[in-house]
Amino acid sequence: MTNMQFAKRLQPLKSNVFADMDRAKAVALAAGREVIDLSLGSSDLPAESHVIEAIAQSLHDRSTHGYLLFNGTQGFREAAANWYEQKFGIKVDPQTEVLPLIGSQEGTAHLPLAILNPGDFALLLDPGYPSHAGGVYLASGQIYPMPLRAENGFLPVFADIPTPVLAQSRMMVLSYPHNPTAAIAPLSFFQEAVAFCQQHNLVLVHDFPYVDLVFPENGEWVDSSGNPKSKVPSILQADPEKSVSIEFFTLSKSYNMGGFRIGYAIGNAQLIQALRQVKAAVDFNQYGGILNGAIAALTGPQAGVKSAVATFQRRRDAFLSALHHIGWNVPTPQATMYIWAKLPSSWSQNSIEFCTQLVKETGVAASPGAGFGKSGEGYVRFALVHEPPLLETAVERIAQFLH
């Protein structure tokens, strides 16, 4: 066993800050600490009852017990296409422009296998979601990190990308509302991104899990006919011809279905077909009952979405108020379930040590900014996955740690 050889593509995957944080949480638990885990962006809210009922009813349907091939996902793909048309006014062909996924993470991890040859560059947000980089490494590609800075609203500056890098680049990955910074992007930014990618022959990928987790101060929930409308733009609104773009959506955040592992890709038909070829080599689709639950979520009552957003807004306000009370002033995020906080100066270059010591001494677990990329150093991300009283307790413990 000592002579076993592994692929070089595993080397960049060895460093995982979040695995290190899991170990730090385990040490705190073993020491008798009560852990308040704000490190993982997994909603603690339940899926809606009509979604659960659709899945439960499917269990008694023997036709759902076998493999589910592409044609068997037609109902789900139609529901996804209709959801997009209603929300964004974008016409979508469910046969050629939609593909079921096991969450958007699967899409961002597998798509580089369909686009990149070894050595090709992918342009990624820095900081950004770790699976975006992981998929590029698995495809033996190279990463050019596009720094996100507060003074630019945490939006990348395309003009800063070096010409030699652009010449070797095949794809750009964006994601707004953004994890971890909670920034949102206007339609004008996406229009600029589409024009840039068209000019440089790049595939434009948009990871869009937080489309609904935008707080009400940024817009209305419904149009004049009572139909739900998005308060943030889809990349397809900037590229209605779907010339270079593909977008990933997951039901994990909007519908509290993270554990059910259901999402989809939507966009350029050639990109959908290429991703479908990769997916066909890896797996079949989910259990049919899961898709029935997803159809119920997309087509049924949307009051649960509004309720979830209101819950996260209350938590955001309570957590920020508590942070401000202890003298840690953090800007109010307009979207997502996260607080992106600039660390006090004494910790400004060591977010990993801050989070490791914080959980060890107080039981409060958070995600170090460095885990999301070089430009994330100096920040920490808190996930709002507990009710206000526990969030306020967490801040009390943080205050003791800082003083």
Tab-separated table of C-alpha atoms in Angstrom:
chain	number	residue	atom	x	y	z
A	1	MET	CA	0.000	0.000	0.000
A	2	THR	CA	2.944	2.347	0.561
A	3	ASN	CA	3.621	2.483	-3.201
A	4	MET	CA	0.095	3.423	-4.197
A	5	GLN	CA	0.080	6.305	-6.681
A	6	PHE	CA	-2.705	8.863	-6.961
A	7	ALA	CA	-3.581	11.398	-9.642
A	8	LYS	CA	-1.868	14.779	-9.420
A	9	ARG	CA	-5.280	16.474	-9.664
A	10	LEU	CA	-5.918	15.469	-6.046
A	11	GLN	CA	-3.084	17.651	-4.768
A	12	PRO	CA	-5.016	20.966	-4.797
A	13	LEU	CA	-7.945	19.271	-3.051
A	14	LYS	CA	-5.943	18.235	0.010
A	15	SER	CA	-6.195	21.625	1.701
A	16	ASN	CA	-9.700	22.081	3.052
A	17	VAL	CA	-10.242	24.742	5.691
A	18	PHE	CA	-13.770	23.531	6.328
A	19	ALA	CA	-12.587	20.023	7.162
A	20	ASP	CA	-10.129	21.634	9.567
A	21	MET	CA	-12.988	23.567	11.148
A	22	ASP	CA	-14.988	20.348	11.530
A	23	ARG	CA	-12.092	18.899	13.481
A	24	ALA	CA	-11.912	22.033	15.630
A	25	LYS	CA	-15.646	21.711	16.385
A	26	ALA	CA	-15.129	18.069	17.367
A	27	VAL	CA	-12.355	19.069	19.774
A	28	ALA	CA	-14.618	21.695	21.352
A	29	LEU	CA	-17.420	19.162	21.783
A	30	ALA	CA	-15.029	16.635	23.319
A	31	ALA	CA	-13.929	19.315	25.784
A	32	GLY	CA	-17.535	19.768	26.891
A	33	ARG	CA	-18.270	23.002	25.016
A	34	GLU	CA	-21.784	23.720	23.845
A	35	VAL	CA	-21.169	24.443	20.166
A	36	ILE	CA	-23.182	27.130	18.395
A	37	ASP	CA	-22.445	26.261	14.795
A	38	LEU	CA	-22.580	29.282	12.481
A	39	SER	CA	-20.064	27.830	10.033
A	40	LEU	CA	-22.264	25.817	7.670
A	41	GLY	CA	-24.810	27.414	5.308
A	42	SER	CA	-27.372	24.644	5.706
A	43	SER	CA	-30.855	25.957	6.448
A	44	ASP	CA	-32.347	24.742	9.712
A	45	LEU	CA	-35.868	25.428	8.411
A	46	PRO	CA	-38.079	22.540	7.243
A	47	ALA	CA	-39.389	21.900	3.736
A	48	GLU	CA	-43.051	22.825	3.266
A	49	SER	CA	-45.711	20.218	4.080
A	50	HIS	CA	-47.049	20.017	0.500
A	51	VAL	CA	-43.526	19.161	-0.679
A	52	ILE	CA	-43.131	16.423	1.927
A	53	GLU	CA	-46.572	15.046	1.057
A	54	ALA	CA	-45.688	14.794	-2.647
A	55	ILE	CA	-42.576	12.796	-1.772
A	56	ALA	CA	-44.462	10.631	0.729
A	57	GLN	CA	-47.131	9.737	-1.799
A	58	SER	CA	-44.443	8.752	-4.294
A	59	LEU	CA	-43.082	6.098	-1.966
A	60	HIS	CA	-46.176	3.968	-2.619
A	61	ASP	CA	-45.851	4.315	-6.392
A	62	ARG	CA	-43.846	1.331	-7.644
A	63	SER	CA	-43.026	3.145	-10.872
A	64	THR	CA	-40.732	5.473	-8.886
A	65	HIS	CA	-38.595	2.643	-7.516
A	66	GLY	CA	-36.356	2.071	-10.549
A	67	TYR	CA	-33.717	4.036	-12.411
A	68	LEU	CA	-34.899	7.423	-13.634
A	69	LEU	CA	-33.631	8.314	-17.111
A	70	PHE	CA	-33.733	11.722	-18.776
A	71	ASN	CA	-37.145	11.289	-20.410
A	72	GLY	CA	-38.610	10.479	-17.014
A	73	THR	CA	-37.650	13.938	-15.758
A	74	GLN	CA	-39.886	15.744	-18.263
A	75	GLY	CA	-42.379	16.955	-15.647
A	76	PHE	CA	-39.641	18.441	-13.500
A	77	ARG	CA	-37.949	20.125	-16.469
A	78	GLU	CA	-41.265	21.679	-17.511
A	79	ALA	CA	-41.849	22.960	-13.972
A	80	ALA	CA	-38.352	24.493	-13.938
A	81	ALA	CA	-38.849	26.150	-17.333
A	82	ASN	CA	-42.229	27.572	-16.289
A	83	TRP	CA	-40.765	28.828	-12.997
A	84	TYR	CA	-38.078	30.727	-14.901
A	85	GLU	CA	-40.518	32.166	-17.403
A	86	GLN	CA	-42.806	33.382	-14.631
A	87	LYS	CA	-39.988	34.795	-12.528
A	88	PHE	CA	-37.773	36.361	-15.200
A	89	GLY	CA	-39.819	36.511	-18.393
A	90	ILE	CA	-37.350	34.149	-20.089
A	91	LYS	CA	-38.638	31.542	-22.558
A	92	VAL	CA	-37.021	28.170	-21.866
A	93	ASP	CA	-37.220	24.907	-23.815
A	94	PRO	CA	-37.560	22.147	-21.198
A	95	GLN	CA	-36.342	19.534	-23.671
A	96	THR	CA	-33.005	21.117	-24.602
A	97	GLU	CA	-32.320	23.930	-22.115
A	98	VAL	CA	-32.918	22.300	-18.701
A	99	LEU	CA	-31.020	19.517	-16.919
A	100	PRO	CA	-31.803	18.103	-13.443
A	101	LEU	CA	-28.875	18.167	-11.012
A	102	ILE	CA	-28.033	16.996	-7.518
A	103	GLY	CA	-27.887	20.614	-6.372
A	104	SER	CA	-26.069	23.466	-8.076
A	105	GLN	CA	-22.767	22.274	-6.576
A	106	GLU	CA	-22.861	19.251	-8.862
A	107	GLY	CA	-23.255	21.533	-11.861
A	108	THR	CA	-20.375	23.832	-10.980
A	109	ALA	CA	-18.137	20.844	-10.196
A	110	HIS	CA	-18.924	18.834	-13.341
A	111	LEU	CA	-19.231	21.550	-15.993
A	112	PRO	CA	-15.456	22.235	-16.170
A	113	LEU	CA	-14.999	18.619	-17.302
A	114	ALA	CA	-17.061	19.496	-20.370
A	115	ILE	CA	-15.311	22.798	-21.129
A	116	LEU	CA	-11.684	22.781	-20.022
A	117	ASN	CA	-8.706	21.001	-21.495
A	118	PRO	CA	-5.662	20.560	-19.232
A	119	GLY	CA	-4.012	23.924	-18.657
A	120	ASP	CA	-7.003	26.043	-19.688
A	121	PHE	CA	-7.933	28.876	-17.337
A	122	ALA	CA	-11.211	29.419	-15.523
A	123	LEU	CA	-11.920	32.908	-14.158
A	124	LEU	CA	-13.327	32.555	-10.641
A	125	LEU	CA	-14.499	34.953	-7.963
A	126	ASP	CA	-12.104	35.439	-5.041
A	127	PRO	CA	-13.480	34.909	-2.453
A	128	GLY	CA	-15.870	32.334	-3.861
A	129	TYR	CA	-17.605	29.044	-3.198
A	130	PRO	CA	-15.012	26.235	-2.866
A	131	SER	CA	-16.667	23.786	-5.287
A	132	HIS	CA	-16.121	26.261	-8.119
A	133	ALA	CA	-12.368	25.790	-7.724
A	134	GLY	CA	-12.665	22.068	-7.036
A	135	GLY	CA	-14.349	21.411	-10.375
A	136	VAL	CA	-11.587	23.251	-12.236
A	137	TYR	CA	-8.889	21.260	-10.447
A	138	LEU	CA	-10.643	17.977	-11.281
A	139	ALA	CA	-10.616	19.025	-14.947
A	140	SER	CA	-6.852	19.737	-14.703
A	141	GLY	CA	-7.513	23.403	-15.412
A	142	GLN	CA	-5.888	26.512	-13.999
A	143	ILE	CA	-7.605	29.184	-11.911
A	144	TYR	CA	-7.316	32.907	-12.299
A	145	PRO	CA	-8.877	34.486	-9.186
A	146	MET	CA	-10.790	37.722	-9.785
A	147	PRO	CA	-10.415	39.704	-6.531
A	148	LEU	CA	-13.594	41.034	-4.924
A	149	ARG	CA	-13.097	44.181	-2.886
A	150	ALA	CA	-15.494	46.137	-0.724
A	151	GLU	CA	-14.749	49.373	-2.584
A	152	ASN	CA	-16.054	47.742	-5.795
A	153	GLY	CA	-19.185	46.369	-4.151
A	154	PHE	CA	-17.543	42.910	-4.190
A	155	LEU	CA	-17.844	42.803	-7.991
A	156	PRO	CA	-14.874	41.767	-10.167
A	157	VAL	CA	-13.145	44.250	-12.456
A	158	PHE	CA	-12.903	42.543	-15.843
A	159	ALA	CA	-10.386	45.084	-17.168
A	160	ASP	CA	-7.861	43.856	-14.587
A	161	ILE	CA	-7.655	40.345	-16.084
A	162	PRO	CA	-4.275	40.000	-17.857
A	163	THR	CA	-4.393	39.543	-21.619
A	164	PRO	CA	-2.220	36.366	-21.580
A	165	VAL	CA	-4.628	34.781	-19.075
A	166	LEU	CA	-7.623	35.726	-21.206
A	167	ALA	CA	-5.999	34.078	-24.210
A	168	GLN	CA	-5.938	30.768	-22.316
A	169	SER	CA	-9.343	31.153	-20.623
A	170	ARG	CA	-12.411	29.120	-21.491
A	171	MET	CA	-14.943	29.988	-18.789
A	172	MET	CA	-15.960	32.534	-16.166
A	173	VAL	CA	-17.948	31.670	-13.042
A	174	LEU	CA	-20.083	34.283	-11.294
A	175	SER	CA	-22.516	33.933	-8.389
A	176	TYR	CA	-24.801	36.743	-7.178
A	177	PRO	CA	-26.294	37.072	-4.589
A	178	HIS	CA	-22.833	36.064	-3.473
A	179	ASN	CA	-21.555	33.523	-1.003
A	180	PRO	CA	-19.677	34.490	1.137
A	181	THR	CA	-19.846	38.311	0.832
A	182	ALA	CA	-23.673	38.525	0.497
A	183	ALA	CA	-23.229	41.107	-2.287
A	184	ILE	CA	-25.807	41.504	-5.052
A	185	ALA	CA	-25.182	42.514	-8.661
A	186	PRO	CA	-27.309	44.740	-10.915
A	187	LEU	CA	-28.468	43.727	-14.387
A	188	SER	CA	-25.977	46.207	-15.882
A	189	PHE	CA	-23.112	44.190	-14.387
A	190	PHE	CA	-24.422	40.978	-15.943
A	191	GLN	CA	-24.803	42.734	-19.286
A	192	GLU	CA	-21.173	43.796	-19.037
A	193	ALA	CA	-20.185	40.209	-18.164
A	194	VAL	CA	-22.106	38.758	-21.116
A	195	ALA	CA	-20.506	41.236	-23.550
A	196	PHE	CA	-17.055	40.475	-22.114
A	197	CYS	CA	-17.538	36.706	-22.444
A	198	GLN	CA	-18.904	37.050	-25.977
A	199	GLN	CA	-15.887	39.182	-26.928
A	200	HIS	CA	-13.381	36.702	-25.491
A	201	ASN	CA	-15.196	33.473	-26.412
A	202	LEU	CA	-15.800	32.437	-22.802
A	203	VAL	CA	-18.554	30.273	-21.360
A	204	LEU	CA	-20.384	32.298	-18.701
A	205	VAL	CA	-21.497	30.258	-15.700
A	206	HIS	CA	-23.795	31.736	-13.059
A	207	ASP	CA	-24.347	29.895	-9.778
A	208	PHE	CA	-27.698	31.201	-8.506
A	209	PRO	CA	-28.731	29.444	-5.268
A	210	TYR	CA	-29.768	32.620	-3.420
A	211	VAL	CA	-32.175	34.021	-6.011
A	212	ASP	CA	-34.997	34.170	-3.436
A	213	LEU	CA	-33.038	35.025	-0.290
A	214	VAL	CA	-33.146	38.763	-0.950
A	215	PHE	CA	-34.626	40.967	1.721
A	216	PRO	CA	-37.873	42.882	1.108
A	217	GLU	CA	-36.312	46.320	1.345
A	218	ASN	CA	-34.912	45.611	-2.147
A	219	GLY	CA	-38.220	45.193	-3.968
A	220	GLU	CA	-41.676	43.706	-4.123
A	221	TRP	CA	-42.572	40.049	-3.955
A	222	VAL	CA	-45.206	40.022	-6.697
A	223	ASP	CA	-46.110	41.824	-9.911
A	224	SER	CA	-49.430	43.575	-10.574
A	225	SER	CA	-51.025	40.202	-11.370
A	226	GLY	CA	-49.898	38.669	-8.111
A	227	ASN	CA	-47.169	36.538	-9.705
A	228	PRO	CA	-43.863	36.188	-7.808
A	229	LYS	CA	-41.005	38.117	-9.360
A	230	SER	CA	-37.308	38.064	-8.587
A	231	LYS	CA	-35.634	41.026	-6.927
A	232	VAL	CA	-32.261	40.097	-8.418
A	233	PRO	CA	-31.500	39.413	-12.096
A	234	SER	CA	-30.862	36.100	-13.795
A	235	ILE	CA	-27.859	35.927	-16.110
A	236	LEU	CA	-30.341	34.934	-18.826
A	237	GLN	CA	-31.958	38.370	-18.625
A	238	ALA	CA	-28.612	39.752	-19.810
A	239	ASP	CA	-28.258	36.950	-22.372
A	240	PRO	CA	-31.833	36.175	-23.486
A	241	GLU	CA	-30.535	34.366	-26.598
A	242	LYS	CA	-28.531	32.114	-24.256
A	243	SER	CA	-25.521	32.693	-26.483
A	244	VAL	CA	-22.803	31.929	-23.907
A	245	SER	CA	-24.601	31.427	-20.595
A	246	ILE	CA	-25.680	28.651	-18.256
A	247	GLU	CA	-27.226	29.134	-14.814
A	248	PHE	CA	-27.473	26.769	-11.860
A	249	PHE	CA	-30.345	26.789	-9.371
A	250	THR	CA	-30.864	24.629	-6.303
A	251	LEU	CA	-33.955	24.097	-4.167
A	252	SER	CA	-31.723	23.921	-1.073
A	253	LYS	CA	-32.101	27.561	-0.059
A	254	SER	CA	-35.432	28.804	-1.439
A	255	TYR	CA	-37.347	25.666	-0.444
A	256	ASN	CA	-35.240	24.301	2.462
A	257	MET	CA	-34.537	21.084	0.547
A	258	GLY	CA	-30.756	20.869	1.011
A	259	GLY	CA	-30.828	17.261	2.162
A	260	PHE	CA	-32.988	16.194	-0.778
A	261	ARG	CA	-30.218	17.173	-3.245
A	262	ILE	CA	-32.212	18.632	-6.117
A	263	GLY	CA	-31.432	21.482	-8.494
A	264	TYR	CA	-31.047	22.110	-12.191
A	265	ALA	CA	-29.024	23.755	-14.929
A	266	ILE	CA	-30.743	26.083	-17.367
A	267	GLY	CA	-29.355	27.897	-20.403
A	268	ASN	CA	-27.459	27.376	-23.659
A	269	ALA	CA	-28.579	24.103	-25.265
A	270	GLN	CA	-25.040	23.076	-26.282
A	271	LEU	CA	-23.784	23.579	-22.734
A	272	ILE	CA	-26.739	21.645	-21.340
A	273	GLN	CA	-25.999	18.772	-23.728
A	274	ALA	CA	-22.299	18.777	-22.822
A	275	LEU	CA	-23.074	18.704	-19.099
A	276	ARG	CA	-25.618	15.949	-19.728
A	277	GLN	CA	-22.876	13.845	-21.345
A	278	VAL	CA	-20.645	14.238	-18.284
A	279	LYS	CA	-23.518	13.494	-15.933
A	280	ALA	CA	-24.495	10.373	-17.894
A	281	ALA	CA	-21.046	8.921	-17.211
A	282	VAL	CA	-21.363	9.555	-13.474
A	283	ASP	CA	-24.919	8.823	-12.366
A	284	PHE	CA	-28.591	8.419	-13.150
A	285	ASN	CA	-31.067	10.944	-11.790
A	286	GLN	CA	-32.462	11.197	-8.277
A	287	TYR	CA	-35.307	9.095	-6.959
A	288	GLY	CA	-38.487	10.104	-8.819
A	289	GLY	CA	-40.223	11.028	-5.579
A	290	ILE	CA	-37.649	13.752	-4.964
A	291	LEU	CA	-38.482	15.259	-8.354
A	292	ASN	CA	-42.188	15.078	-7.494
A	293	GLY	CA	-41.446	17.033	-4.326
A	294	ALA	CA	-39.463	19.575	-6.331
A	295	ILE	CA	-42.332	19.975	-8.792
A	296	ALA	CA	-44.653	20.618	-5.845
A	297	ALA	CA	-42.214	23.233	-4.537
A	298	LEU	CA	-41.869	25.063	-7.860
A	299	THR	CA	-45.545	24.971	-8.809
A	300	GLY	CA	-47.255	25.102	-5.417
A	301	PRO	CA	-47.813	27.860	-2.839
A	302	GLN	CA	-44.834	30.184	-2.444
A	303	ALA	CA	-45.740	31.518	1.002
A	304	GLY	CA	-43.024	29.344	2.547
A	305	VAL	CA	-40.357	31.149	0.536
A	306	LYS	CA	-41.532	34.524	1.798
A	307	SER	CA	-41.683	33.165	5.353
A	308	ALA	CA	-38.117	31.834	5.141
A	309	VAL	CA	-36.811	35.186	3.913
A	310	ALA	CA	-38.606	36.970	6.751
A	311	THR	CA	-37.014	34.538	9.211
A	312	PHE	CA	-33.509	35.174	7.892
A	313	GLN	CA	-34.149	38.926	7.908
A	314	ARG	CA	-35.108	38.798	11.604
A	315	ARG	CA	-32.002	36.790	12.338
A	316	ARG	CA	-29.827	39.172	10.327
A	317	ASP	CA	-31.159	42.182	12.196
A	318	ALA	CA	-30.787	40.533	15.615
A	319	PHE	CA	-27.243	39.342	14.929
A	320	LEU	CA	-26.099	42.691	13.514
A	321	SER	CA	-27.664	44.598	16.387
A	322	ALA	CA	-25.802	42.393	18.859
A	323	LEU	CA	-22.512	42.814	16.946
A	324	HIS	CA	-22.952	46.594	16.850
A	325	HIS	CA	-23.671	46.565	20.591
A	326	ILE	CA	-20.233	45.040	21.257
A	327	GLY	CA	-18.567	47.540	18.923
A	328	TRP	CA	-18.170	45.298	15.862
A	329	ASN	CA	-19.727	47.355	13.081
A	330	VAL	CA	-20.652	45.278	10.041
A	331	PRO	CA	-22.564	46.503	6.953
A	332	THR	CA	-26.120	45.204	6.562
A	333	PRO	CA	-26.275	42.539	3.831
A	334	GLN	CA	-29.093	42.800	1.312
A	335	ALA	CA	-29.311	39.077	0.572
A	336	THR	CA	-28.335	35.489	1.489
A	337	MET	CA	-28.196	33.837	4.914
A	338	TYR	CA	-24.729	35.123	5.805
A	339	ILE	CA	-22.929	37.919	7.599
A	340	TRP	CA	-19.555	38.786	6.041
A	341	ALA	CA	-17.652	40.557	8.788
A	342	LYS	CA	-14.301	42.290	8.563
A	343	LEU	CA	-12.155	41.011	11.410
A	344	PRO	CA	-10.763	43.286	14.132
A	345	SER	CA	-7.286	44.550	13.252
A	346	SER	CA	-5.528	42.162	15.636
A	347	TRP	CA	-6.873	39.229	13.589
A	348	SER	CA	-6.902	40.865	10.153
A	349	GLN	CA	-4.349	38.490	8.613
A	350	ASN	CA	-5.292	35.273	10.384
A	351	SER	CA	-8.942	34.368	9.902
A	352	ILE	CA	-8.224	30.638	10.264
A	353	GLU	CA	-6.585	31.085	13.658
A	354	PHE	CA	-9.412	33.403	14.734
A	355	CYS	CA	-12.049	30.782	13.930
A	356	THR	CA	-10.025	27.916	15.412
A	357	GLN	CA	-9.460	29.745	18.699
A	358	LEU	CA	-13.031	31.086	18.790
A	359	VAL	CA	-14.608	27.628	18.668
A	360	LYS	CA	-12.023	26.202	21.056
A	361	GLU	CA	-12.589	28.862	23.704
A	362	THR	CA	-16.291	29.712	23.254
A	363	GLY	CA	-17.930	26.935	21.204
A	364	VAL	CA	-18.951	29.445	18.507
A	365	ALA	CA	-18.055	28.069	15.077
A	366	ALA	CA	-17.675	30.336	12.042
A	367	SER	CA	-16.048	30.072	8.608
A	368	PRO	CA	-12.698	31.799	8.047
A	369	GLY	CA	-12.608	34.120	5.070
A	370	ALA	CA	-9.350	32.570	3.868
A	371	GLY	CA	-11.246	29.340	3.226
A	372	PHE	CA	-13.045	31.063	0.342
A	373	GLY	CA	-9.887	32.386	-1.338
A	374	LYS	CA	-6.905	34.679	-0.846
A	375	SER	CA	-9.034	37.822	-1.032
A	376	GLY	CA	-11.239	36.493	1.752
A	377	GLU	CA	-8.461	36.871	4.291
A	378	GLY	CA	-9.339	39.401	6.944
A	379	TYR	CA	-12.995	38.400	7.038
A	380	VAL	CA	-15.167	35.811	8.742
A	381	ARG	CA	-18.520	34.416	7.582
A	382	PHE	CA	-21.354	33.720	10.002
A	383	ALA	CA	-24.318	31.623	8.814
A	384	LEU	CA	-27.688	32.672	10.271
A	385	VAL	CA	-28.891	29.131	10.938
A	386	HIS	CA	-30.220	29.618	14.476
A	387	GLU	CA	-32.965	31.679	16.054
A	388	PRO	CA	-32.210	35.200	17.420
A	389	PRO	CA	-31.774	34.247	21.109
A	390	LEU	CA	-29.030	31.750	20.253
A	391	LEU	CA	-27.432	34.174	17.808
A	392	GLU	CA	-27.342	36.797	20.558
A	393	THR	CA	-25.753	34.264	22.900
A	394	ALA	CA	-23.122	33.593	20.257
A	395	VAL	CA	-22.295	37.295	20.075
A	396	GLU	CA	-22.007	37.475	23.877
A	397	ARG	CA	-19.430	34.702	23.717
A	398	ILE	CA	-17.619	36.447	20.856
A	399	ALA	CA	-17.455	39.619	22.972
A	400	GLN	CA	-15.811	37.675	25.821
A	401	PHE	CA	-13.329	36.182	23.341
A	402	LEU	CA	-12.397	39.570	21.886
A	403	HIS	CA	-11.898	41.156	25.272
